Coordinates of C-alpha atoms in Angstrom, one line a residue:
Chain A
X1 CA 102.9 141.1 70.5
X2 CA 102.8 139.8 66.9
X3 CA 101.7 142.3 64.3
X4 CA 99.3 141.4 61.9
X5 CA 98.5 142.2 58.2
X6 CA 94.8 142.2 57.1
X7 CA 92.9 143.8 54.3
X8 CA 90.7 146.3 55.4
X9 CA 87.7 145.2 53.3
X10 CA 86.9 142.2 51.2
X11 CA 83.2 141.5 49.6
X12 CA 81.7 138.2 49.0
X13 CA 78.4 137.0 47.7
X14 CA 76.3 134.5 49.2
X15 CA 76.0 131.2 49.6
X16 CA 79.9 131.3 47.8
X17 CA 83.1 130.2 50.1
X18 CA 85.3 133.2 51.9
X19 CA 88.9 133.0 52.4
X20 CA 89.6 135.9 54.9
X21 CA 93.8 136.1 54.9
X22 CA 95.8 137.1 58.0
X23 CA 99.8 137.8 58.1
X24 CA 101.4 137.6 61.5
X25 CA 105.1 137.3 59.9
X26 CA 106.4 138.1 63.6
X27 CA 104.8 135.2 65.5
X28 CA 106.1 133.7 68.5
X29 CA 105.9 129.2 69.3
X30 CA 103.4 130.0 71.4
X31 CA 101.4 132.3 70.2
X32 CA 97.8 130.6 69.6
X33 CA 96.4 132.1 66.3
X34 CA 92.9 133.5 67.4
X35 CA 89.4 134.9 65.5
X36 CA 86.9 136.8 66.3
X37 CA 84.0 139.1 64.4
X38 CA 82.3 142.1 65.6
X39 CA 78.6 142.9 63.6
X40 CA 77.7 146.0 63.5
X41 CA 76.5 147.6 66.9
X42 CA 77.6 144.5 68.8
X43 CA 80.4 143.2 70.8
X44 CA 82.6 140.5 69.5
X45 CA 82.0 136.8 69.0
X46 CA 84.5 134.3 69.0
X47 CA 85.2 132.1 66.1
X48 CA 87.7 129.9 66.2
X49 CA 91.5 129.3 67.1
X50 CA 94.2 127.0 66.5
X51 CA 98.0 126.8 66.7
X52 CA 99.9 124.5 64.4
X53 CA 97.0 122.7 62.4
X54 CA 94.2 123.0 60.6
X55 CA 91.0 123.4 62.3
X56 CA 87.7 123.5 62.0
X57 CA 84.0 124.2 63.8
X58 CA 80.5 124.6 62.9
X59 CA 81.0 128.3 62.3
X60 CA 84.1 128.5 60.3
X61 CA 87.7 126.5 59.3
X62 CA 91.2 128.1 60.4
X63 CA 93.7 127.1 57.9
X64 CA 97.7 128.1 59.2
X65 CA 100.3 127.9 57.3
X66 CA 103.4 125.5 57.8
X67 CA 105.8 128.0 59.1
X68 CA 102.5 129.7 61.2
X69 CA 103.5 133.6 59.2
X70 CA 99.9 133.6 57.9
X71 CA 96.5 132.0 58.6
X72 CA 93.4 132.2 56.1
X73 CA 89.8 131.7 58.1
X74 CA 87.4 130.0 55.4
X75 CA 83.8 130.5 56.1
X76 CA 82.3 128.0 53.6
X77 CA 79.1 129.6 52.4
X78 CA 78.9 133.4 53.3
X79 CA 75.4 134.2 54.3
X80 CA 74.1 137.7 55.1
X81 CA 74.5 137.7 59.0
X82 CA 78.8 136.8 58.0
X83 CA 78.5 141.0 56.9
X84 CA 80.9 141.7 60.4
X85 CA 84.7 143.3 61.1
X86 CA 86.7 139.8 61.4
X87 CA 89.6 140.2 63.5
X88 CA 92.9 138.3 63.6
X89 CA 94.6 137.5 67.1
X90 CA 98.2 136.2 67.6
X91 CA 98.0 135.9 70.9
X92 CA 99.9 133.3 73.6
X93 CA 96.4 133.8 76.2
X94 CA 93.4 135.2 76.2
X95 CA 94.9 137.8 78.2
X96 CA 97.3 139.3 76.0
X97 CA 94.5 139.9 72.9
X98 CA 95.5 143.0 70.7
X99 CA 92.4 143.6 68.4
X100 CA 93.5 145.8 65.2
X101 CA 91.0 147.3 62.5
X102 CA 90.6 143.8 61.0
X103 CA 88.9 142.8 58.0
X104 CA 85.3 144.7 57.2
X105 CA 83.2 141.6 54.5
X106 CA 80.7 142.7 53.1
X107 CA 78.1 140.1 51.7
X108 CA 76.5 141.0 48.7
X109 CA 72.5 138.9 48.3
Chain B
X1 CA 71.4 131.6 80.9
X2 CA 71.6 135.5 80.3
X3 CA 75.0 135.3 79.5
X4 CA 77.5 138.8 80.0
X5 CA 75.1 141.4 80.5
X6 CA 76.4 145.0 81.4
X7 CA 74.4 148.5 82.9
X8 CA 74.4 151.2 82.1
X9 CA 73.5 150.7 77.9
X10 CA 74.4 154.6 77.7
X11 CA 75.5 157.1 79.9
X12 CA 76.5 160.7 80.0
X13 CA 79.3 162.3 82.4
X14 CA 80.4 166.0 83.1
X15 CA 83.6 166.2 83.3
X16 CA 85.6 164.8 86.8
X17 CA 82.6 163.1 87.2
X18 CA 82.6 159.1 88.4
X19 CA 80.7 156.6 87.6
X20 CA 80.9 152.6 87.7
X21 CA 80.1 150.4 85.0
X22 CA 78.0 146.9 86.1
X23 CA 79.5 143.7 84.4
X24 CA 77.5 140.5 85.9
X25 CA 78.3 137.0 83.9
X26 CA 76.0 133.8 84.9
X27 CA 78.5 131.0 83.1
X28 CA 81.0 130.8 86.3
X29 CA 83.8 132.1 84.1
X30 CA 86.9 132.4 85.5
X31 CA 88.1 134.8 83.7
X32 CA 87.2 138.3 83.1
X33 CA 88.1 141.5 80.6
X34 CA 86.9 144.9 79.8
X35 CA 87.6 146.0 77.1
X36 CA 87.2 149.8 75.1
X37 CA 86.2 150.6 71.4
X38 CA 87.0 154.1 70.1
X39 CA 84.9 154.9 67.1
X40 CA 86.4 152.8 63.3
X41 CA 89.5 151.4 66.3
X42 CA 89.3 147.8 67.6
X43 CA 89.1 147.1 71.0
X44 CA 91.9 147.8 73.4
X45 CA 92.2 145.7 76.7
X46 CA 92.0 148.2 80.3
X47 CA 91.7 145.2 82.7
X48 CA 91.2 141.7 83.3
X49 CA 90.7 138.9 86.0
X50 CA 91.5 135.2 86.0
X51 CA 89.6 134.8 89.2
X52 CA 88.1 136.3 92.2
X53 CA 90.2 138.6 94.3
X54 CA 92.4 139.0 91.3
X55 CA 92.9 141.7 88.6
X56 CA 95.8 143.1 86.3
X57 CA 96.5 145.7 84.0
X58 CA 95.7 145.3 79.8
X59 CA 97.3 147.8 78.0
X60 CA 94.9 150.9 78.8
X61 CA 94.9 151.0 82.7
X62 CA 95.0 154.6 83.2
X63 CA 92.0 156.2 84.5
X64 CA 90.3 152.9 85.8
X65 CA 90.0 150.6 88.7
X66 CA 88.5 147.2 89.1
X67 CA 87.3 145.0 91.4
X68 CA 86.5 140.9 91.7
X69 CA 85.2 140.2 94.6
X70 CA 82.7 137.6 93.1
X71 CA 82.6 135.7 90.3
X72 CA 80.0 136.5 89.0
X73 CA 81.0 140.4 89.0
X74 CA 83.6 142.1 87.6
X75 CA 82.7 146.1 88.0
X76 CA 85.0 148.8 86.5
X77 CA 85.2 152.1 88.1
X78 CA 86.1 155.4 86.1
X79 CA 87.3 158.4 88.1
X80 CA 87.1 161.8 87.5
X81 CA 86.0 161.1 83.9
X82 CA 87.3 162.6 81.0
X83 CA 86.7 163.6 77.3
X84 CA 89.4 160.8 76.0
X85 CA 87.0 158.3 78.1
X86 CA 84.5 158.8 75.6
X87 CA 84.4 155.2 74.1
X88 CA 82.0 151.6 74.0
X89 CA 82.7 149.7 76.9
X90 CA 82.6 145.8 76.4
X91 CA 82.7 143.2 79.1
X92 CA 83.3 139.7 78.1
X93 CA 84.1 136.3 80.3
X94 CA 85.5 132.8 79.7
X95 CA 86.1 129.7 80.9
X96 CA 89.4 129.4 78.9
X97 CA 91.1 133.0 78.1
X98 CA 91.0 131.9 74.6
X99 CA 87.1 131.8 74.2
X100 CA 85.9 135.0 75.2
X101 CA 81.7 135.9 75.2
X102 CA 81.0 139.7 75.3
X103 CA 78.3 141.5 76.4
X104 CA 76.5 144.1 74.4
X105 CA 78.4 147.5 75.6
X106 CA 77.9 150.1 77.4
X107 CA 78.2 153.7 74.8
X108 CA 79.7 156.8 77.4
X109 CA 80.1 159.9 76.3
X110 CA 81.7 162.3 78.5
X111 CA 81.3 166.6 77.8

């Protein structure tokens, strides 16, 4: 399994864009490059995933880079209910997800 | 649709006590995980299911059994509990692995 590098915390305030970074320097072809966030007291809520190129849904883009060692997940306009543990997921299935401590954003009004 | 909704919200066990946890999903997902959260840890994967009448070990096995015989079910069985089996307990289901929808836990302590 891929390791990856996050920072533990990051603030943003609202309404401004968030650029969450992951590093997965060990990365296998096909690994799919996986998101999910946890808020507080809840279980975890997928976001978004992707595997060579840029992607993008209603809740969030997934920008990877060209040799696929690190992914950034842009949320455009943090609002307060983005406040949640984001988690980056090298992962080839579904089956094989390793959550680390991922990223804590806070949100500040 | 009620989504992935899991029973007990909160339990506590004695010690070598059993208990099984209720995981019931209304999408028809295939597939199927449970998955445990120590306190400030993320989530570690103790078993899965891509259909019914099949199961296989995530990476924290020990300690638990499942069954799928339904696919709407996917109950996960703890025997003779222990202290290091205090954790959240988080069911989630898909209809592509990648895409997973969790329910809202189940907190177990175990004294």
């Amino acid at each position: 399994d891929a390791k990856t590098t996050q920072p533990n915390s990051m603030e943003s305030n609202e309404e401004e864009p968030v650029h969450l970074p992951c590093n997965h320097s060990t990365i296998s072809g096909t690994d799919y490059i996986h998101w999910y966030r946890q808020l507080p007291s809840q279980g975890p809520e997928y976001v978004i995933h992707g595997l060579t190129s840029n992607v993008n849904n209603r809740m969030a883009s997934l920008a990877i880079a060209e040799d696929r060692k690190s992914s950034t997940l842009i949320l455009h306009r943090a609002t307060l209910r983005d406040a949640a543990v984001y988690y980056c997921i090298p992962s080839p299935t579904g089956n094989q997800f390793y959550f680390g401590t991922g990223t804590s954003l806070t949100v500040i009004p | 649709n009620a989504g992935v909704t899991q029973t007990p919200k909160f339990r506590i066990l004695k010690i070598g006590q059993s208990m099984t946890l209720q995981c019931t999903q209304d999408m028809n997902h295939n597939y199927m995980y449970w998955y445990r959260q120590d306190p400030g840890m993320g989530l570690k994967l103790i078993y899965y299911s891509v259909g019914a009448g099949i199961t296989d070990k995530g990476e924290v096995p020990n300690g638990y059994n499942v069954s799928r015989s339904t696919t709407e079910d996917f109950p996960l069985r703890l025997e003779l509990a222990a202290p290091s089996q205090t954790s959240v307990y988080f069911c989630a289901s898909g209809l592509r692995s990648a895409e997973q929808y969790f329910g809202p836990g189940t907190r177990l302590t175990v004294t």
